[in-house]
Every structure is written in structure tokens, then in C-alpha cells.
């Protein structure tokens, strides 16, 4: 695959993630869009690592750390969403004011 194709795909995924994060009213959809953004960043890390530094695996190792952080973010985020849904019966972002009881 050509280098430009990977960058275009990564920019496309990043744009979809940003648009979904801005316009989303559902917390689960916002978490999924955040995962799209992190995957686009990982694609860029690996592509630049293979392009500039073929012998060392700095980009690959950094992308593994990003994947681990994304997995932890997804687990904690879904636990928070589950707790909010249990208490408020809604997972809409604009309805989840946690300061009011």
C-alpha cells in the first residue's frame, strides 16, 4: 500500500472520529469515536516508524502503549456509562448532569 493511501485513510478516520465526538449525544458513541481517533493516530505512528526508522521499533512500541491505554479507557469509560445508566436511566450526554441529584 502506498504511503499516501495510509495517510489519507488515517486522516479520514481521524476526521470521522472528531466529527462524531463533536456531534454525538450518546456517551457510548462518543467513546467509539475516541477509539477511531486513537486508531488513526496509531496508523500514523506505525507508518512514520516504518518510513523513517526501519531498524528501531519506536513507533510500533508506542502504538502498543496507545492500544493499552485505549483498552483501559474503554473499560473505565464503559463502567462509568453503566453506572450513570443505572442511576439516571439515560446515557445521553446533555442529560447527565451529575452535580444535581
PDB file of N, CA and C in Angstrom:
ATOM      1  N   UNK A   1       0.840  -1.172   0.000  1.00  0.00           N
ATOM      2  CA  UNK A   1       0.000   0.000   0.000  1.00  0.00           C
ATOM      3  C   UNK A   1       0.889   1.239   0.000  1.00  0.00           C
ATOM      4  N   UNK A   2       0.528   2.207  -0.771  1.00  0.00           N
ATOM      5  CA  UNK A   2       1.319   3.418  -0.850  1.00  0.00           C
ATOM      6  C   UNK A   2       1.198   4.247   0.418  1.00  0.00           C
ATOM      7  N   UNK A   3       2.216   5.036   0.652  1.00  0.00           N
ATOM      8  CA  UNK A   3       2.279   5.851   1.853  1.00  0.00           C
ATOM      9  C   UNK A   3       1.143   6.872   1.900  1.00  0.00           C
ATOM     10  N   UNK A   4       0.839   7.459   0.751  1.00  0.00           N
ATOM     11  CA  UNK A   4      -0.225   8.463   0.700  1.00  0.00           C
ATOM     12  C   UNK A   4      -1.581   7.854   1.038  1.00  0.00           C
ATOM     13  N   UNK A   5      -1.787   6.611   0.630  1.00  0.00           N
ATOM     14  CA  UNK A   5      -3.062   5.955   0.928  1.00  0.00           C
ATOM     15  C   UNK A   5      -3.248   5.759   2.426  1.00  0.00           C
ATOM     16  N   UNK A   6      -2.178   5.409   3.097  1.00  0.00           N
ATOM     17  CA  UNK A   6      -2.260   5.215   4.553  1.00  0.00           C
ATOM     18  C   UNK A   6      -2.552   6.539   5.244  1.00  0.00           C
ATOM     19  N   UNK A   7      -1.904   7.617   4.786  1.00  0.00           N
ATOM     20  CA  UNK A   7      -2.145   8.918   5.399  1.00  0.00           C
ATOM     21  C   UNK A   7      -3.555   9.424   5.129  1.00  0.00           C
ATOM     22  N   UNK A   8      -4.065   9.176   3.939  1.00  0.00           N
ATOM     23  CA  UNK A   8      -5.436   9.589   3.617  1.00  0.00           C
ATOM     24  C   UNK A   8      -6.434   8.796   4.459  1.00  0.00           C
ATOM     25  N   UNK A   9      -6.210   7.493   4.593  1.00  0.00           N
ATOM     26  CA  UNK A   9      -7.094   6.671   5.417  1.00  0.00           C
ATOM     27  C   UNK A   9      -7.041   7.107   6.873  1.00  0.00           C
ATOM     28  N   UNK A  10      -5.862   7.413   7.358  1.00  0.00           N
ATOM     29  CA  UNK A  10      -5.716   7.864   8.736  1.00  0.00           C
ATOM     30  C   UNK A  10      -6.401   9.211   8.946  1.00  0.00           C
ATOM     31  N   UNK A  11      -6.247  10.127   8.007  1.00  0.00           N
ATOM     32  CA  UNK A  11      -6.911  11.431   8.123  1.00  0.00           C
ATOM     33  C   UNK A  11      -8.425  11.277   8.048  1.00  0.00           C
ATOM     34  N   UNK A  12      -8.886  10.357   7.214  1.00  0.00           N
ATOM     35  CA  UNK A  12     -10.322  10.101   7.098  1.00  0.00           C
ATOM     36  C   UNK A  12     -10.876   9.540   8.411  1.00  0.00           C
ATOM     37  N   UNK A  13     -10.191   8.568   9.002  1.00  0.00           N
ATOM     38  CA  UNK A  13     -10.627   8.011  10.288  1.00  0.00           C
ATOM     39  C   UNK A  13     -10.608   9.069  11.390  1.00  0.00           C
ATOM     40  N   UNK A  14      -9.565   9.892  11.383  1.00  0.00           N
ATOM     41  CA  UNK A  14      -9.449  10.948  12.384  1.00  0.00           C
ATOM     42  C   UNK A  14     -10.586  11.959  12.231  1.00  0.00           C
ATOM     43  N   UNK A  15     -10.903  12.312  10.990  1.00  0.00           N
ATOM     44  CA  UNK A  15     -11.980  13.278  10.740  1.00  0.00           C
ATOM     45  C   UNK A  15     -13.336  12.716  11.162  1.00  0.00           C
ATOM     46  N   UNK A  16     -13.581  11.463  10.853  1.00  0.00           N
ATOM     47  CA  UNK A  16     -14.837  10.829  11.275  1.00  0.00           C
ATOM     48  C   UNK A  16     -14.921  10.802  12.798  1.00  0.00           C
ATOM     49  N   UNK A  17     -13.811  10.495  13.459  1.00  0.00           N
ATOM     50  CA  UNK A  17     -13.801  10.456  14.918  1.00  0.00           C
ATOM     51  C   UNK A  17     -14.057  11.816  15.537  1.00  0.00           C
ATOM     52  N   UNK A  18     -13.435  12.861  14.997  1.00  0.00           N
ATOM     53  CA  UNK A  18     -13.639  14.214  15.527  1.00  0.00           C
ATOM     54  C   UNK A  18     -15.077  14.664  15.301  1.00  0.00           C
ATOM     55  N   UNK A  19     -15.592  14.420  14.094  1.00  0.00           N
ATOM     56  CA  UNK A  19     -16.976  14.805  13.798  1.00  0.00           C
ATOM     57  C   UNK A  19     -17.953  14.068  14.714  1.00  0.00           C
ATOM     58  N   UNK A  20     -17.726  12.776  14.894  1.00  0.00           N
ATOM     59  CA  UNK A  20     -18.608  12.012  15.765  1.00  0.00           C
ATOM     60  C   UNK A  20     -18.497  12.428  17.215  1.00  0.00           C
ATOM     61  N   UNK A  21     -17.307  12.797  17.652  1.00  0.00           N
ATOM     62  CA  UNK A  21     -17.106  13.225  19.038  1.00  0.00           C
ATOM     63  C   UNK A  21     -17.785  14.563  19.292  1.00  0.00           C
ATOM     64  N   UNK A  22     -17.752  15.448  18.303  1.00  0.00           N
ATOM     65  CA  UNK A  22     -18.365  16.759  18.472  1.00  0.00           C
ATOM     66  C   UNK A  22     -19.888  16.669  18.423  1.00  0.00           C
ATOM     67  N   UNK A  23     -20.416  15.881  17.506  1.00  0.00           N
ATOM     68  CA  UNK A  23     -21.867  15.859  17.294  1.00  0.00           C
ATOM     69  C   UNK A  23     -22.595  14.774  18.093  1.00  0.00           C
ATOM     70  N   UNK A  24     -21.893  13.928  18.778  1.00  0.00           N
ATOM     71  CA  UNK A  24     -22.535  12.805  19.464  1.00  0.00           C
ATOM     72  C   UNK A  24     -23.255  13.268  20.720  1.00  0.00           C
ATOM     73  N   UNK A  25     -24.413  12.687  20.938  1.00  0.00           N
ATOM     74  CA  UNK A  25     -25.147  12.922  22.174  1.00  0.00           C
ATOM     75  C   UNK A  25     -25.153  11.694  23.055  1.00  0.00           C
ATOM     76  N   UNK A  26     -24.695  10.585  22.529  1.00  0.00           N
ATOM     77  CA  UNK A  26     -24.673   9.321  23.251  1.00  0.00           C
ATOM     78  C   UNK A  26     -23.249   9.077  23.741  1.00  0.00           C
ATOM     79  N   UNK A  27     -23.099   8.701  24.998  1.00  0.00           N
ATOM     80  CA  UNK A  27     -21.759   8.506  25.563  1.00  0.00           C
ATOM     81  C   UNK A  27     -21.031   7.321  24.934  1.00  0.00           C
ATOM     82  N   UNK A  28     -21.745   6.273  24.619  1.00  0.00           N
ATOM     83  CA  UNK A  28     -21.104   5.097  24.015  1.00  0.00           C
ATOM     84  C   UNK A  28     -20.586   5.453  22.622  1.00  0.00           C
ATOM     85  N   UNK A  29     -21.365   6.211  21.862  1.00  0.00           N
ATOM     86  CA  UNK A  29     -20.917   6.643  20.540  1.00  0.00           C
ATOM     87  C   UNK A  29     -19.699   7.566  20.646  1.00  0.00           C
ATOM     88  N   UNK A  30     -19.669   8.413  21.672  1.00  0.00           N
ATOM     89  CA  UNK A  30     -18.517   9.291  21.879  1.00  0.00           C
ATOM     90  C   UNK A  30     -17.268   8.471  22.195  1.00  0.00           C
ATOM     91  N   UNK A  31     -17.412   7.413  22.983  1.00  0.00           N
ATOM     92  CA  UNK A  31     -16.268   6.544  23.276  1.00  0.00           C
ATOM     93  C   UNK A  31     -15.782   5.816  22.017  1.00  0.00           C
ATOM     94  N   UNK A  32     -16.727   5.401  21.169  1.00  0.00           N
ATOM     95  CA  UNK A  32     -16.337   4.739  19.921  1.00  0.00           C
ATOM     96  C   UNK A  32     -15.603   5.710  18.988  1.00  0.00           C
ATOM     97  N   UNK A  33     -16.036   6.950  18.957  1.00  0.00           N
ATOM     98  CA  UNK A  33     -15.353   7.951  18.126  1.00  0.00           C
ATOM     99  C   UNK A  33     -13.959   8.253  18.671  1.00  0.00           C
ATOM    100  N   UNK A  34     -13.823   8.241  19.977  1.00  0.00           N
ATOM    101  CA  UNK A  34     -12.499   8.423  20.566  1.00  0.00           C
ATOM    102  C   UNK A  34     -11.574   7.266  20.196  1.00  0.00           C
ATOM    103  N   UNK A  35     -12.101   6.071  20.132  1.00  0.00           N
ATOM    104  CA  UNK A  35     -11.315   4.914  19.688  1.00  0.00           C
ATOM    105  C   UNK A  35     -10.890   5.066  18.227  1.00  0.00           C
ATOM    106  N   UNK A  36     -11.766   5.609  17.380  1.00  0.00           N
ATOM    107  CA  UNK A  36     -11.386   5.862  15.988  1.00  0.00           C
ATOM    108  C   UNK A  36     -10.231   6.841  15.899  1.00  0.00           C
ATOM    109  N   UNK A  37     -10.263   7.881  16.729  1.00  0.00           N
ATOM    110  CA  UNK A  37      -9.179   8.861  16.734  1.00  0.00           C
ATOM    111  C   UNK A  37      -7.872   8.199  17.151  1.00  0.00           C
ATOM    112  N   UNK A  38      -7.915   7.387  18.183  1.00  0.00           N
ATOM    113  CA  UNK A  38      -6.696   6.714  18.652  1.00  0.00           C
ATOM    114  C   UNK A  38      -6.163   5.719  17.615  1.00  0.00           C
ATOM    115  N   UNK A  39      -7.050   5.044  16.893  1.00  0.00           N
ATOM    116  CA  UNK A  39      -6.604   4.129  15.842  1.00  0.00           C
ATOM    117  C   UNK A  39      -5.968   4.880  14.678  1.00  0.00           C
ATOM    118  N   UNK A  40      -6.485   6.045  14.345  1.00  0.00           N
ATOM    119  CA  UNK A  40      -5.872   6.854  13.295  1.00  0.00           C
ATOM    120  C   UNK A  40      -4.474   7.310  13.703  1.00  0.00           C
ATOM    121  N   UNK A  41      -4.321   7.679  14.957  1.00  0.00           N
ATOM    122  CA  UNK A  41      -3.005   8.082  15.457  1.00  0.00           C
ATOM    123  C   UNK A  41      -2.040   6.896  15.429  1.00  0.00           C
ATOM    124  N   UNK A  42      -2.522   5.716  15.790  1.00  0.00           N
ATOM    125  CA  UNK A  42      -1.680   4.518  15.742  1.00  0.00           C
ATOM    126  C   UNK A  42      -1.221   4.212  14.328  1.00  0.00           C
ATOM    127  N   UNK A  43      -2.104   4.388  13.356  1.00  0.00           N
ATOM    128  CA  UNK A  43      -1.708   4.161  11.963  1.00  0.00           C
ATOM    129  C   UNK A  43      -0.591   5.105  11.564  1.00  0.00           C
ATOM    130  N   UNK A  44      -0.678   6.355  11.986  1.00  0.00           N
ATOM    131  CA  UNK A  44       0.385   7.307  11.676  1.00  0.00           C
ATOM    132  C   UNK A  44       1.685   6.956  12.387  1.00  0.00           C
ATOM    133  N   UNK A  45       1.597   6.537  13.643  1.00  0.00           N
ATOM    134  CA  UNK A  45       2.811   6.138  14.364  1.00  0.00           C
ATOM    135  C   UNK A  45       3.535   5.007  13.644  1.00  0.00           C
ATOM    136  N   UNK A  46       2.809   3.995  13.266  1.00  0.00           N
ATOM    137  CA  UNK A  46       3.434   2.837  12.624  1.00  0.00           C
ATOM    138  C   UNK A  46       3.958   3.188  11.242  1.00  0.00           C
ATOM    139  N   UNK A  47       3.223   4.003  10.493  1.00  0.00           N
ATOM    140  CA  UNK A  47       3.673   4.388   9.156  1.00  0.00           C
ATOM    141  C   UNK A  47       4.932   5.232   9.223  1.00  0.00           C
ATOM    142  N   UNK A  48       4.953   6.224  10.107  1.00  0.00           N
ATOM    143  CA  UNK A  48       6.154   7.050  10.234  1.00  0.00           C
ATOM    144  C   UNK A  48       7.326   6.247  10.783  1.00  0.00           C
ATOM    145  N   UNK A  49       7.048   5.297  11.663  1.00  0.00           N
ATOM    146  CA  UNK A  49       8.118   4.451  12.184  1.00  0.00           C
ATOM    147  C   UNK A  49       8.740   3.609  11.075  1.00  0.00           C
ATOM    148  N   UNK A  50       7.910   3.060  10.207  1.00  0.00           N
ATOM    149  CA  UNK A  50       8.438   2.265   9.104  1.00  0.00           C
ATOM    150  C   UNK A  50       9.113   3.123   8.041  1.00  0.00           C
ATOM    151  N   UNK A  51       8.662   4.362   7.894  1.00  0.00           N
ATOM    152  CA  UNK A  51       9.230   5.241   6.886  1.00  0.00           C
ATOM    153  C   UNK A  51      10.595   5.776   7.293  1.00  0.00           C
ATOM    154  N   UNK A  52      10.711   6.284   8.509  1.00  0.00           N
ATOM    155  CA  UNK A  52      11.925   6.971   8.919  1.00  0.00           C
ATOM    156  C   UNK A  52      12.919   6.092   9.663  1.00  0.00           C
ATOM    157  N   UNK A  53      12.455   5.137  10.426  1.00  0.00           N
ATOM    158  CA  UNK A  53      13.353   4.374  11.287  1.00  0.00           C
ATOM    159  C   UNK A  53      12.984   2.898  11.187  1.00  0.00           C
ATOM    160  N   UNK A  54      13.534   2.231  10.195  1.00  0.00           N
ATOM    161  CA  UNK A  54      13.163   0.857   9.913  1.00  0.00           C
ATOM    162  C   UNK A  54      13.744  -0.130  10.921  1.00  0.00           C
ATOM    163  N   UNK A  55      14.885   0.179  11.488  1.00  0.00           N
ATOM    164  CA  UNK A  55      15.550  -0.775  12.374  1.00  0.00           C
ATOM    165  C   UNK A  55      15.005  -0.748  13.793  1.00  0.00           C
ATOM    166  N   UNK A  56      14.675   0.433  14.281  1.00  0.00           N
ATOM    167  CA  UNK A  56      14.169   0.534  15.645  1.00  0.00           C
ATOM    168  C   UNK A  56      12.647   0.553  15.609  1.00  0.00           C
ATOM    169  N   UNK A  57      12.058   0.040  16.644  1.00  0.00           N
ATOM    170  CA  UNK A  57      10.608  -0.133  16.679  1.00  0.00           C
ATOM    171  C   UNK A  57       9.941   0.877  17.607  1.00  0.00           C
ATOM    172  N   UNK A  58      10.389   2.124  17.566  1.00  0.00           N
ATOM    173  CA  UNK A  58       9.843   3.115  18.487  1.00  0.00           C
ATOM    174  C   UNK A  58       8.365   3.388  18.230  1.00  0.00           C
ATOM    175  N   UNK A  59       7.987   3.555  16.991  1.00  0.00           N
ATOM    176  CA  UNK A  59       6.586   3.817  16.674  1.00  0.00           C
ATOM    177  C   UNK A  59       5.693   2.634  16.976  1.00  0.00           C
ATOM    178  N   UNK A  60       6.203   1.435  16.719  1.00  0.00           N
ATOM    179  CA  UNK A  60       5.417   0.236  16.995  1.00  0.00           C
ATOM    180  C   UNK A  60       5.194   0.048  18.494  1.00  0.00           C
ATOM    181  N   UNK A  61       6.232   0.271  19.272  1.00  0.00           N
ATOM    182  CA  UNK A  61       6.121   0.124  20.723  1.00  0.00           C
ATOM    183  C   UNK A  61       5.203   1.201  21.294  1.00  0.00           C
ATOM    184  N   UNK A  62       5.331   2.421  20.774  1.00  0.00           N
ATOM    185  CA  UNK A  62       4.462   3.497  21.244  1.00  0.00           C
ATOM    186  C   UNK A  62       3.006   3.222  20.887  1.00  0.00           C
ATOM    187  N   UNK A  63       2.772   2.625  19.734  1.00  0.00           N
ATOM    188  CA  UNK A  63       1.389   2.300  19.361  1.00  0.00           C
ATOM    189  C   UNK A  63       0.827   1.193  20.250  1.00  0.00           C
ATOM    190  N   UNK A  64       1.658   0.279  20.715  1.00  0.00           N
ATOM    191  CA  UNK A  64       1.193  -0.745  21.661  1.00  0.00           C
ATOM    192  C   UNK A  64       0.787  -0.100  22.985  1.00  0.00           C
ATOM    193  N   UNK A  65       1.560   0.909  23.432  1.00  0.00           N
ATOM    194  CA  UNK A  65       1.167   1.635  24.639  1.00  0.00           C
ATOM    195  C   UNK A  65      -0.150   2.372  24.437  1.00  0.00           C
ATOM    196  N   UNK A  66      -0.348   2.959  23.264  1.00  0.00           N
ATOM    197  CA  UNK A  66      -1.604   3.663  22.983  1.00  0.00           C
ATOM    198  C   UNK A  66      -2.770   2.684  22.967  1.00  0.00           C
ATOM    199  N   UNK A  67      -2.562   1.495  22.425  1.00  0.00           N
ATOM    200  CA  UNK A  67      -3.616   0.482  22.417  1.00  0.00           C
ATOM    201  C   UNK A  67      -3.957   0.052  23.843  1.00  0.00           C
ATOM    202  N   UNK A  68      -2.940  -0.091  24.692  1.00  0.00           N
ATOM    203  CA  UNK A  68      -3.195  -0.465  26.090  1.00  0.00           C
ATOM    204  C   UNK A  68      -3.954   0.638  26.821  1.00  0.00           C
ATOM    205  N   UNK A  69      -3.595   1.885  26.569  1.00  0.00           N
ATOM    206  CA  UNK A  69      -4.302   2.999  27.194  1.00  0.00           C
ATOM    207  C   UNK A  69      -5.732   3.079  26.674  1.00  0.00           C
ATOM    208  N   UNK A  70      -5.922   2.806  25.385  1.00  0.00           N
ATOM    209  CA  UNK A  70      -7.271   2.827  24.811  1.00  0.00           C
ATOM    210  C   UNK A  70      -8.134   1.725  25.402  1.00  0.00           C
ATOM    211  N   UNK A  71      -7.546   0.570  25.651  1.00  0.00           N
ATOM    212  CA  UNK A  71      -8.314  -0.521  26.264  1.00  0.00           C
ATOM    213  C   UNK A  71      -8.719  -0.163  27.691  1.00  0.00           C
ATOM    214  N   UNK A  72      -7.805   0.447  28.431  1.00  0.00           N
ATOM    215  CA  UNK A  72      -8.134   0.868  29.792  1.00  0.00           C
ATOM    216  C   UNK A  72      -9.187   1.973  29.776  1.00  0.00           C
ATOM    217  N   UNK A  73      -9.072   2.884  28.813  1.00  0.00           N
ATOM    218  CA  UNK A  73     -10.052   3.965  28.686  1.00  0.00           C
ATOM    219  C   UNK A  73     -11.428   3.409  28.358  1.00  0.00           C
ATOM    220  N   UNK A  74     -11.473   2.419  27.494  1.00  0.00           N
ATOM    221  CA  UNK A  74     -12.758   1.821  27.129  1.00  0.00           C
ATOM    222  C   UNK A  74     -13.383   1.101  28.320  1.00  0.00           C
ATOM    223  N   UNK A  75     -12.585   0.381  29.077  1.00  0.00           N
ATOM    224  CA  UNK A  75     -13.121  -0.341  30.236  1.00  0.00           C
ATOM    225  C   UNK A  75     -13.629   0.616  31.305  1.00  0.00           C
ATOM    226  N   UNK A  76     -12.848   1.641  31.614  1.00  0.00           N
ATOM    227  CA  UNK A  76     -13.267   2.601  32.634  1.00  0.00           C
ATOM    228  C   UNK A  76     -14.444   3.431  32.136  1.00  0.00           C
ATOM    229  N   UNK A  77     -14.395   3.824  30.862  1.00  0.00           N
ATOM    230  CA  UNK A  77     -15.493   4.610  30.298  1.00  0.00           C
ATOM    231  C   UNK A  77     -16.799   3.847  30.287  1.00  0.00           C
ATOM    232  N   UNK A  78     -16.761   2.583  29.910  1.00  0.00           N
ATOM    233  CA  UNK A  78     -17.989   1.791  29.908  1.00  0.00           C
ATOM    234  C   UNK A  78     -18.491   1.518  31.317  1.00  0.00           C
ATOM    235  N   UNK A  79     -17.586   1.404  32.275  1.00  0.00           N
ATOM    236  CA  UNK A  79     -18.022   1.245  33.666  1.00  0.00           C
ATOM    237  C   UNK A  79     -18.706   2.516  34.164  1.00  0.00           C
ATOM    238  N   UNK A  80     -18.179   3.673  33.791  1.00  0.00           N
ATOM    239  CA  UNK A  80     -18.808   4.935  34.181  1.00  0.00           C
ATOM    240  C   UNK A  80     -20.163   5.088  33.507  1.00  0.00           C
ATOM    241  N   UNK A  81     -20.237   4.745  32.217  1.00  0.00           N
ATOM    242  CA  UNK A  81     -21.511   4.821  31.496  1.00  0.00           C
ATOM    243  C   UNK A  81     -22.535   3.877  32.108  1.00  0.00           C
ATOM    244  N   UNK A  82     -22.102   2.691  32.477  1.00  0.00           N
ATOM    245  CA  UNK A  82     -23.006   1.733  33.113  1.00  0.00           C
ATOM    246  C   UNK A  82     -23.517   2.258  34.451  1.00  0.00           C
ATOM    247  N   UNK A  83     -22.645   2.895  35.209  1.00  0.00           N
ATOM    248  CA  UNK A  83     -23.052   3.461  36.495  1.00  0.00           C
ATOM    249  C   UNK A  83     -24.023   4.622  36.300  1.00  0.00           C
ATOM    250  N   UNK A  84     -23.755   5.471  35.317  1.00  0.00           N
ATOM    251  CA  UNK A  84     -24.660   6.589  35.040  1.00  0.00           C
ATOM    252  C   UNK A  84     -26.009   6.065  34.573  1.00  0.00           C
ATOM    253  N   UNK A  85     -26.004   5.052  33.729  1.00  0.00           N
ATOM    254  CA  UNK A  85     -27.260   4.493  33.241  1.00  0.00           C
ATOM    255  C   UNK A  85     -28.046   3.847  34.386  1.00  0.00           C
ATOM    256  N   UNK A  86     -27.336   3.223  35.295  1.00  0.00           N
ATOM    257  CA  UNK A  86     -28.008   2.591  36.438  1.00  0.00           C
ATOM    258  C   UNK A  86     -28.683   3.640  37.324  1.00  0.00           C
ATOM    259  N   UNK A  87     -28.027   4.802  37.494  1.00  0.00           N
ATOM    260  CA  UNK A  87     -28.571   5.844  38.373  1.00  0.00           C
ATOM    261  C   UNK A  87     -29.572   6.752  37.675  1.00  0.00           C
ATOM    262  N   UNK A  88     -29.305   7.103  36.413  1.00  0.00           N
ATOM    263  CA  UNK A  88     -30.113   8.114  35.724  1.00  0.00           C
ATOM    264  C   UNK A  88     -31.060   7.551  34.671  1.00  0.00           C
ATOM    265  N   UNK A  89     -30.903   6.314  34.282  1.00  0.00           N
ATOM    266  CA  UNK A  89     -31.710   5.670  33.239  1.00  0.00           C
ATOM    267  C   UNK A  89     -31.563   6.341  31.879  1.00  0.00           C
ATOM    268  N   UNK A  90     -30.436   7.009  31.656  1.00  0.00           N
ATOM    269  CA  UNK A  90     -30.169   7.640  30.366  1.00  0.00           C
ATOM    270  C   UNK A  90     -28.662   7.744  30.189  1.00  0.00           C
ATOM    271  N   UNK A  91     -28.201   7.576  28.942  1.00  0.00           N
ATOM    272  CA  UNK A  91     -26.774   7.748  28.669  1.00  0.00           C
ATOM    273  C   UNK A  91     -26.539   8.889  27.688  1.00  0.00           C
ATOM    274  N   UNK A  92     -27.499   9.783  27.589  1.00  0.00           N
ATOM    275  CA  UNK A  92     -27.333  10.951  26.734  1.00  0.00           C
ATOM    276  C   UNK A  92     -26.437  11.952  27.446  1.00  0.00           C
ATOM    277  N   UNK A  93     -25.541  12.567  26.714  1.00  0.00           N
ATOM    278  CA  UNK A  93     -24.552  13.456  27.314  1.00  0.00           C
ATOM    279  C   UNK A  93     -25.215  14.708  27.879  1.00  0.00           C
ATOM    280  N   UNK A  94     -26.180  15.265  27.173  1.00  0.00           N
ATOM    281  CA  UNK A  94     -26.780  16.509  27.632  1.00  0.00           C
ATOM    282  C   UNK A  94     -27.746  16.297  28.806  1.00  0.00           C
ATOM    283  N   UNK A  95     -28.101  15.088  29.127  1.00  0.00           N
ATOM    284  CA  UNK A  95     -28.996  14.809  30.248  1.00  0.00           C
ATOM    285  C   UNK A  95     -28.263  14.303  31.478  1.00  0.00           C
ATOM    286  N   UNK A  96     -26.977  14.165  31.419  1.00  0.00           N
ATOM    287  CA  UNK A  96     -26.250  13.562  32.533  1.00  0.00           C
ATOM    288  C   UNK A  96     -25.497  14.613  33.330  1.00  0.00           C
ATOM    289  N   UNK A  97     -26.223  15.507  33.973  1.00  0.00           N
ATOM    290  CA  UNK A  97     -25.616  16.473  34.871  1.00  0.00           C
ATOM    291  C   UNK A  97     -25.463  15.804  36.229  1.00  0.00           C
ATOM    292  N   UNK A  98     -24.255  15.436  36.570  1.00  0.00           N
ATOM    293  CA  UNK A  98     -24.018  14.669  37.789  1.00  0.00           C
ATOM    294  C   UNK A  98     -23.941  15.534  39.030  1.00  0.00           C
ATOM    295  N   UNK A  99     -23.947  16.869  38.867  1.00  0.00           N
ATOM    296  CA  UNK A  99     -23.887  17.741  40.026  1.00  0.00           C
ATOM    297  C   UNK A  99     -25.253  17.898  40.683  1.00  0.00           C
ATOM    298  N   UNK A 100     -26.321  17.697  39.935  1.00  0.00           N
ATOM    299  CA  UNK A 100     -27.671  17.756  40.505  1.00  0.00           C
ATOM    300  C   UNK A 100     -28.123  16.367  40.913  1.00  0.00           C
ATOM    301  N   UNK A 101     -28.781  16.281  42.044  1.00  0.00           N
ATOM    302  CA  UNK A 101     -29.280  14.978  42.487  1.00  0.00           C
ATOM    303  C   UNK A 101     -30.753  14.908  42.433  1.00  0.00           C
TER     304      UNK A 101
END
